[in-house]
Coordinates of C-alpha atoms in Angstrom, one line a residue:
M29 CA 0.0 0.0 0.0
P30 CA 1.7 3.2 -1.1
I31 CA 2.2 5.9 1.6
L32 CA 1.3 9.3 0.1
A33 CA 1.6 11.6 3.1
S34 CA 3.8 11.9 6.2
P35 CA 2.1 10.8 9.5
Q36 CA 1.0 13.4 11.9
F37 CA 1.5 11.1 14.8
P38 CA 3.9 8.3 13.8
K39 CA 3.3 6.1 16.9
E40 CA -0.4 6.0 15.9
Q41 CA 0.0 5.1 12.3
S42 CA -0.3 1.6 10.9
E43 CA 2.0 0.3 8.2
S44 CA -0.9 0.5 5.7
G45 CA -1.6 4.1 6.5
E46 CA -4.5 4.0 9.0
F47 CA -4.6 6.3 12.0
V48 CA -5.0 4.1 15.0
R49 CA -5.8 6.3 18.1
Q50 CA -3.8 5.6 21.3
Q51 CA -5.7 4.3 24.3
D52 CA -6.6 6.7 27.1
A53 CA -3.7 6.6 29.6
F54 CA -5.5 7.4 32.8
R55 CA -8.9 6.0 33.8
R56 CA -9.5 6.5 37.5
W57 CA -13.0 7.2 38.7
V58 CA -14.7 9.7 41.0
T59 CA -17.8 8.2 42.6
S60 CA -20.2 8.9 45.5
D61 CA -19.9 5.2 46.5
P62 CA -18.3 5.2 50.0
E63 CA -16.1 2.3 48.9
G64 CA -15.0 4.1 45.7
E65 CA -11.4 5.2 45.0
L66 CA -12.0 8.9 44.8
P67 CA -14.8 10.9 46.5
P68 CA -16.7 13.8 45.0
T69 CA -15.2 16.4 47.2
P70 CA -16.0 20.0 46.1
H71 CA -13.0 22.0 44.8
R72 CA -10.7 19.0 44.9
Y73 CA -10.7 18.5 41.1
H74 CA -9.7 20.7 38.2
L75 CA -10.3 20.4 34.4
Y76 CA -7.7 21.2 31.8
V77 CA -9.4 21.7 28.4
S78 CA -9.0 23.3 25.0
W79 CA -11.6 25.2 23.0
A80 CA -9.9 23.7 19.9
C81 CA -10.7 20.1 20.9
P82 CA -14.1 18.5 20.2
W83 CA -13.4 15.8 22.8
A84 CA -13.1 18.6 25.4
H85 CA -16.2 20.4 24.2
R86 CA -18.5 17.7 25.5
I87 CA -16.9 17.8 29.0
I88 CA -17.3 21.6 29.1
I89 CA -21.0 21.2 28.2
V90 CA -21.7 18.6 30.8
R91 CA -19.9 20.6 33.4
H92 CA -22.3 23.5 32.7
L93 CA -25.5 21.3 32.5
K94 CA -24.6 19.6 35.8
S95 CA -24.0 22.9 37.6
L96 CA -20.4 22.1 38.4
E97 CA -18.7 25.4 37.5
K98 CA -18.3 26.4 41.1
I99 CA -17.3 22.8 42.2
I100 CA -14.8 21.9 39.5
G101 CA -12.4 24.6 38.2
M102 CA -11.3 24.8 34.6
T103 CA -8.2 26.1 32.8
V104 CA -8.1 26.5 29.0
V105 CA -4.8 25.8 27.2
D106 CA -3.5 27.7 24.2
P107 CA -5.4 26.4 21.1
I108 CA -2.2 26.4 19.1
R109 CA 0.1 23.5 19.8
D110 CA 3.8 23.7 19.2
D111 CA 6.3 20.8 19.2
K112 CA 5.9 20.6 23.0
G113 CA 2.2 20.1 22.8
W114 CA -0.6 21.9 24.7
A115 CA 0.7 25.0 26.5
F116 CA -0.6 27.3 29.2
R117 CA -0.2 30.9 27.9
D118 CA -1.9 34.2 28.4
V119 CA -3.6 34.5 25.0
P120 CA -7.2 35.3 24.2
G121 CA -9.4 32.5 25.4
A122 CA -6.7 30.8 27.4
S123 CA -4.5 31.4 30.4
R124 CA -1.5 30.2 32.5
D125 CA -2.0 27.3 34.8
P126 CA -3.2 28.7 38.2
I127 CA -3.2 25.3 40.0
N128 CA 0.3 23.9 39.4
G129 CA 2.1 26.6 37.4
F130 CA 2.7 24.1 34.6
R131 CA 4.0 25.6 31.4
Y132 CA 2.9 22.6 29.4
L133 CA 0.1 20.0 29.9
S134 CA 2.8 17.3 29.4
E135 CA 4.0 18.2 32.9
A136 CA 0.8 16.9 34.4
Y137 CA 1.2 13.6 32.5
L138 CA 4.8 13.2 33.7
A139 CA 3.8 14.1 37.3
T140 CA 1.3 11.2 37.1
S141 CA 3.4 8.8 35.2
P142 CA 7.1 9.5 35.1
G143 CA 8.5 8.5 31.7
Y144 CA 5.2 8.8 29.9
D145 CA 5.9 9.1 26.2
G146 CA 2.5 8.9 24.6
R147 CA 0.6 11.8 23.1
V148 CA -0.7 14.4 25.5
T149 CA -4.4 15.0 25.1
V150 CA -7.3 17.0 26.6
P151 CA -9.6 16.9 28.4
V152 CA -7.8 16.1 31.7
L153 CA -9.3 15.9 35.2
W154 CA -6.7 16.7 37.8
D155 CA -6.8 15.8 41.4
K156 CA -5.3 18.7 43.5
E157 CA -5.0 16.5 46.6
T158 CA -2.9 13.6 45.1
K159 CA -1.4 15.9 42.4
Q160 CA -2.1 13.4 39.7
I161 CA -4.4 13.0 36.7
V162 CA -7.7 11.3 37.5
S163 CA -8.7 10.7 33.9
N164 CA -8.0 11.8 30.3
S165 CA -10.9 9.7 28.9
D166 CA -13.7 12.0 27.7
D167 CA -16.3 9.2 27.8
D168 CA -15.4 8.4 31.4
L169 CA -15.4 12.0 32.4
M170 CA -18.9 12.6 30.9
R171 CA -20.2 9.7 33.0
I172 CA -18.4 10.9 36.2
L173 CA -19.7 14.4 35.9
N174 CA -23.2 13.1 35.1
S175 CA -23.7 11.4 38.5
A176 CA -20.8 11.6 40.9
F177 CA -21.5 15.1 42.2
N178 CA -25.3 15.0 42.3
E179 CA -25.5 15.1 46.1
V180 CA -23.1 18.0 46.2
T181 CA -24.9 20.2 43.7
G182 CA -28.4 18.9 44.1
N183 CA -28.6 18.8 40.3
Q184 CA -30.4 15.5 39.4
L185 CA -30.4 15.9 35.6
D186 CA -29.6 12.5 34.2
L187 CA -27.8 12.7 30.9
Y188 CA -27.3 8.9 30.7
P189 CA -30.6 7.3 31.9
T190 CA -30.5 3.6 32.6
E191 CA -33.5 2.7 30.5
H192 CA -31.9 4.2 27.4
R193 CA -28.3 3.1 27.8
A194 CA -28.4 0.2 25.4
E195 CA -29.6 2.4 22.6
I196 CA -27.2 5.2 23.6
D197 CA -24.2 2.9 23.8
S198 CA -25.0 1.4 20.4
L199 CA -25.3 4.8 18.8
N200 CA -22.1 5.9 20.5
E201 CA -20.1 3.0 19.1
T202 CA -21.1 3.8 15.5
I203 CA -20.7 7.5 15.9
Y204 CA -17.3 7.2 17.6
E205 CA -15.9 4.8 15.0
T206 CA -17.1 6.5 11.9
V207 CA -17.7 10.2 12.8
N208 CA -16.0 11.4 15.9
D209 CA -12.8 9.4 15.3
G210 CA -13.7 8.9 11.6
V211 CA -12.8 12.6 10.9
Y212 CA -9.3 11.9 12.3
R213 CA -9.0 8.6 10.5
A214 CA -9.6 10.4 7.3
G215 CA -7.6 13.5 8.1
F216 CA -4.5 11.6 9.4
A217 CA -4.6 8.8 6.7
T218 CA -1.3 8.4 4.9
S219 CA -2.5 6.1 2.1
Q220 CA -5.3 6.5 -0.4
H221 CA -7.0 3.2 0.7
A222 CA -7.1 4.3 4.4
Y223 CA -8.4 7.7 3.4
E224 CA -11.2 6.4 1.2
T225 CA -12.2 3.8 3.8
A226 CA -12.6 6.4 6.5
V227 CA -14.3 9.0 4.3
L228 CA -16.9 6.6 2.9
A229 CA -17.8 5.3 6.3
L230 CA -18.0 8.9 7.6
F231 CA -20.4 10.1 5.0
K232 CA -22.5 6.9 5.2
T233 CA -23.0 7.5 8.9
L234 CA -23.8 11.2 8.3
D235 CA -26.5 10.2 5.9
E236 CA -27.9 7.7 8.4
L237 CA -27.9 10.3 11.1
D238 CA -29.6 12.8 8.8
D239 CA -32.3 10.3 8.1
R240 CA -32.7 9.5 11.8
L241 CA -33.0 13.2 12.7
A242 CA -35.6 13.8 10.0
T243 CA -38.2 12.2 12.2
R244 CA -37.0 13.0 15.7
R245 CA -35.4 15.8 17.7
F246 CA -32.7 13.7 19.4
L247 CA -30.8 10.7 18.1
S248 CA -32.0 8.8 21.1
D249 CA -35.7 9.5 21.4
R250 CA -36.0 10.8 25.0
S251 CA -32.5 11.3 26.1
P252 CA -30.5 14.6 25.9
W253 CA -27.2 12.6 26.1
K254 CA -26.6 12.2 22.4
P255 CA -26.8 15.8 21.4
I256 CA -23.9 16.2 23.9
G257 CA -22.0 13.2 22.7
V258 CA -22.4 14.2 19.1
C259 CA -21.2 17.8 19.5
S260 CA -18.1 16.8 17.4
L261 CA -20.5 16.5 14.4
H262 CA -21.1 20.2 14.5
L263 CA -17.4 21.0 14.5
F264 CA -16.9 18.5 11.7
D265 CA -19.6 20.1 9.6
L266 CA -18.0 23.5 10.1
M267 CA -14.6 22.2 9.1
R268 CA -16.0 20.4 6.1
S269 CA -17.9 23.4 4.8
T270 CA -15.0 25.9 5.4
T271 CA -12.1 23.8 4.2
G272 CA -13.5 21.4 1.7
I273 CA -10.8 18.9 2.7
L274 CA -12.8 15.8 3.4
N275 CA -14.2 14.3 0.2
A276 CA -14.0 11.1 -1.8
T277 CA -11.0 12.2 -4.0
S278 CA -7.3 12.1 -3.0
V279 CA -5.3 11.9 0.2
A280 CA -2.3 13.5 -1.6
S281 CA -3.4 17.0 -0.7
S282 CA -2.3 18.6 2.6
I283 CA -4.9 16.9 4.7
T284 CA -3.1 16.7 8.0
E285 CA -2.4 20.5 8.1
T286 CA -6.1 21.1 8.7
F287 CA -6.1 19.0 11.8
T288 CA -2.8 20.1 13.4
V289 CA -4.3 22.2 16.2
I290 CA -7.0 19.6 17.2

């Protein structure tokens, strides 16, 4: 399989040109269960996010919907990454790190796991007491924020109702594989075959979701969870309409440049 472009993240590129996303490195859990590992203590945790990252958008939205702004602090990194990754800078929409004084988010990763050599991603939930990352998994963080702090805030809004979880999880799997991550699989593909496979799957799912939403307000009939989980769709649509990069033609154009800051 000919390689037609240089990989954006070499450690996450297959020999045949597919982008294979790394696994989340930290997946501890905050829970109201008395026997749980981490308790939902107010002001103990802090979020590191980026406005330029769709995976972080959903966490920011859930934090707001669950009335957690005064319980869990949040710092926004510089949306422009350099060769050292996400940085804390005083630029419009971002700031320096008021919690640890980190210059780069990579310092949080190394404080949690010395020698960490994977890619540094957002969102990150930081534990100010243990001075370690709790989680960098956006899926886990949505579920943690949905229920762990209910007794603290009094907000009982349930974004992941038990009776709809089977449908939600099924939709999530398809949307993640072909849309949320599908955009990156296409954008970071380095072979024509990998690119076409990702793009065709992406547009197939978009057509299916369009048909589904033609007869209902939410992807899952009575749950507001999916409009949150699918916020990346709106970013993708904006990127698609403004750049014209993702289409069923050639990977040989400068695809990866469009996704560098995400």
